[in-house]
Every structure is written in C-alpha cells, then in structure tokens.
Amino acid sequence: MSRVARSTAGVAALAVAGLLAAGCGQGGNVSTVDVRGTATAAPTGSVVDGEVIFTIDGVPDVVATVASDLATPWGVDFLPDGRGVVTERDSGRVLLVTPPAVGGDGKTTGKQGEVVEVGRIPETAPGGEAGLLGVAVSPSFASDGLLYFYVCTDEDNRVVRARLDGDELGATEPVLTGIPSGRIHDGGRLAFGPDGFLYVSTGETGDDQLARDRDSMAGKILRITADGEPAPGNPFGTAVWSWGHRNVQGLAFDDKGLLWASEFGDSRADELNRIVPGADYGWPVVEGAGGPAKYTRPELTWSTDEASPSGLAFAGTYLWMAALNGERLWRIKVADGQVSDPAAYFAPEGDAASEYGRLRTVARAPDGRLWLTTSNEDGRGTPAAEDDRILLVEP
C-alpha cells in the first residue's frame, strides 16, 4: 500500500474560457490517503447498437496489443477515422496505426493493427530525453489535414505542423520557435483545448531558474493559436498560460473543460495540477505540497518511485496517468474540479518486475478504449521481446 497527499481545497467547475478571473493560489489543506495497488478483473465494456460502452466501474484490463517493436513511442493522437498518429522520439518517425479489429461482441480479434510510416520530422535532433515528442491532430483536420508536432532541434524546441495527404506527410512548417531546449526536461505534450487553442507543455531544460522567468517559454504551459500567436485572453499577453513548472509531460481536459497537468518532481514529489491561467506552480521554490500560499498547490502528489508521470488522459469520470519509474497506470476520480481515490494498476509487486515496464503515454481512443505506450527502449528501461508496445486497455 502506498501513500499520496491529496488537496481538499474546493475549486469551482469553470469552463476554460472563464478561468481568466481565477487567482494564482488555490490554498486548502493537505491530507494523506491510502492507495491500493494492482488489481485485475474482467473487462467492463459492453456493446450497444454496435457502439462500445464502458461503464468504468471495475478495473482496467489490457485486452490486446495495438502495435509492437516500436522505438520509444512518445506522442499519440487520433484521426477522425479512428487511426492513431504516433511519434517515435529518437527516430523522428510519424506512424499511422490502425486499431485492432473488433468483433460484433466488442472483443478484439487478437490481430495487431497495421503500422504505416507516413514520414519523418527532419528537424529532430534526438539525445537524452530530447527528440520528436508530442503530436496533436488539428480540430479542423477534415478540412485542413494538419498535424502538429513538438520537436527538439539543434537550435531550439519548437512546434511545427505538416499536412497529411493519405498516407504521406508533407513538409513541415514552423508554428512556434525559440522554446529553450536541453537533453533533459523538454516537456513536449500538445493538446487542443475545447476553446480551439493549442496548449503546449515545456520543461525548464535542467535550468530551474527558467521556470521562474515569466518571459521565458521554458518551464511553462503555453496557449497559442493554430498559427502560433499568443491566444487571445492569455494572462500576460504572451504565449504563457501558467508558469513555475519543472517538466510537464501530460495534459488533459476533463468533461468540465478544466485543464489538468502531470508534472515530474525532482526527488521529493511528483504532481498532478489543475491548471489556472496565470498561476505560478512554484518550481524550484516548492516541490510537491506546502510552501507559501502564493504558489499554486498540486491536487495530488506521489513519491517519485510511484510515478514519474508522463502521459495523461481523461475518460469516463477519471484521469488516467501513465508512470515511467512507477511502472503503473494511475486512475484518478474527477468531479467538479476535485480529484480523489487514486488507484494504481499494472504495478510491480514485491521484488517482481512489472508486466509492462515503463509506461509513457495514455490516450483515449475514439471508441472509448485507452492506448497505453511502453517506454522500455528509452535508455532507462529493460525491453521485453516485443517492446516498445502500444497496449489496448479496456477501462
């Protein structure tokens, strides 16, 4: 049984567009709650009129392998037709992955999906934690065909976009350049919000004072237009949406339009934060809970051996958070801007290795299932024969 710290502060269930009036501090008290470890059970999905319905009242279960033998898959998003767009960090490859076939009973046939390389991002300069990272499908993909990528180059970290024409990716076009880069702490997650703007997570590249510099794009969450301009209504008139972050690699919007972020701590605590525009999340002055009230407190914290969180997704009434060092998938209940009842699945037990190893990215597919990527080929894991894999999880 593990321990986490949970904020019990009340927060208003506000839409993203209405968050601009919010203050920088959330306040509240912090208490500890018990979190139970790995559990297993039968899948909880059913099929109604050909549509997969998930009650999410049991526990998640891996029901198939979507793809295998990948090289550090990092970003995952989905086309309108249900195919996944997947990036590989070190190779710079962009893959189109067809979901496994599903029978009339909602169960997969056991065959993996087809994997097609549609192109490479030539600017990619891999090294350490750097490379081709996040991907986001344009909300207007049906008309513009655009994919957005976060890429670490020899000059900087940047957001680029390219048009997908059938199974061929066109030339890249810079959207936002000049984000500080490093071999560690590059952030890299992209997500279009319900407001239509693109949210970009960055890291402080190992220079923690960049997180304290509000004029720097490092150690921030950015909010930009599809063409790379600061989005209207940003709190400082720049691209910066929130600041004081160490290394955010997970972004997810819940059913109320609230933005959540998973963040790597240093040695004391990893964090799940509810993101308020203009808020200062305290790094490096504060790590985890506590500290002066002017810094926004995390909603949940974990020890670094339980988490090292990367990807984050929202499905049902839960946030799902993939853990690298923790080698587990966290499920966290969300209701009206508050989080509770975190539970861990697929975690190692005792001295035994976990079944799937390091988990990098979790994304909700259009059918309601989760795609969960392993990250055992990233230089810090122990690869299995078919790694890296994308696992199909029925929540």
PDB file of C-alpha atoms in Angstrom, residues 1-4 35 270 301-309 321 323-328 330 344:
ATOM      1  CA  MET A   1       0.000   0.000   0.000  1.00  0.00           C
ATOM      2  CA  SER A   2       1.391   3.411  -0.964  1.00  0.00           C
ATOM      3  CA  ARG A   3       0.794   6.896   0.268  1.00  0.00           C
ATOM      4  CA  VAL A   4      -0.188  10.049  -1.590  1.00  0.00           C
ATOM      5  CA  VAL A  35      -3.926   3.982  -2.430  1.00  0.00           C
ATOM      6  CA  ASP A 270       5.582  14.219  -8.498  1.00  0.00           C
ATOM      7  CA  THR A 301       1.328  14.200  -5.134  1.00  0.00           C
ATOM      8  CA  TRP A 302       3.224  10.910  -5.343  1.00  0.00           C
ATOM      9  CA  SER A 303       6.661   9.764  -4.376  1.00  0.00           C
ATOM     10  CA  THR A 304       8.902   9.608  -7.418  1.00  0.00           C
ATOM     11  CA  ASP A 305       9.215   5.822  -7.266  1.00  0.00           C
ATOM     12  CA  GLU A 306       5.416   5.527  -7.556  1.00  0.00           C
ATOM     13  CA  ALA A 307       5.053   7.827 -10.504  1.00  0.00           C
ATOM     14  CA  SER A 308       7.456   9.889 -12.648  1.00  0.00           C
ATOM     15  CA  PRO A 309       4.315  10.756 -14.581  1.00  0.00           C
ATOM     16  CA  MET A 321      -1.872   8.884 -15.741  1.00  0.00           C
ATOM     17  CA  ALA A 323       4.013   6.374 -14.834  1.00  0.00           C
ATOM     18  CA  LEU A 324       7.562   5.748 -16.019  1.00  0.00           C
ATOM     19  CA  ASN A 325       9.645   4.955 -12.955  1.00  0.00           C
ATOM     20  CA  GLY A 326       6.497   3.776 -11.160  1.00  0.00           C
ATOM     21  CA  GLU A 327       5.714   1.318 -13.994  1.00  0.00           C
ATOM     22  CA  ARG A 328       1.963   1.594 -13.425  1.00  0.00           C
ATOM     23  CA  TRP A 330      -2.939   5.556 -12.209  1.00  0.00           C
ATOM     24  CA  ALA A 344      -2.664   2.038  -9.328  1.00  0.00           C
TER      25      ALA A 344
END
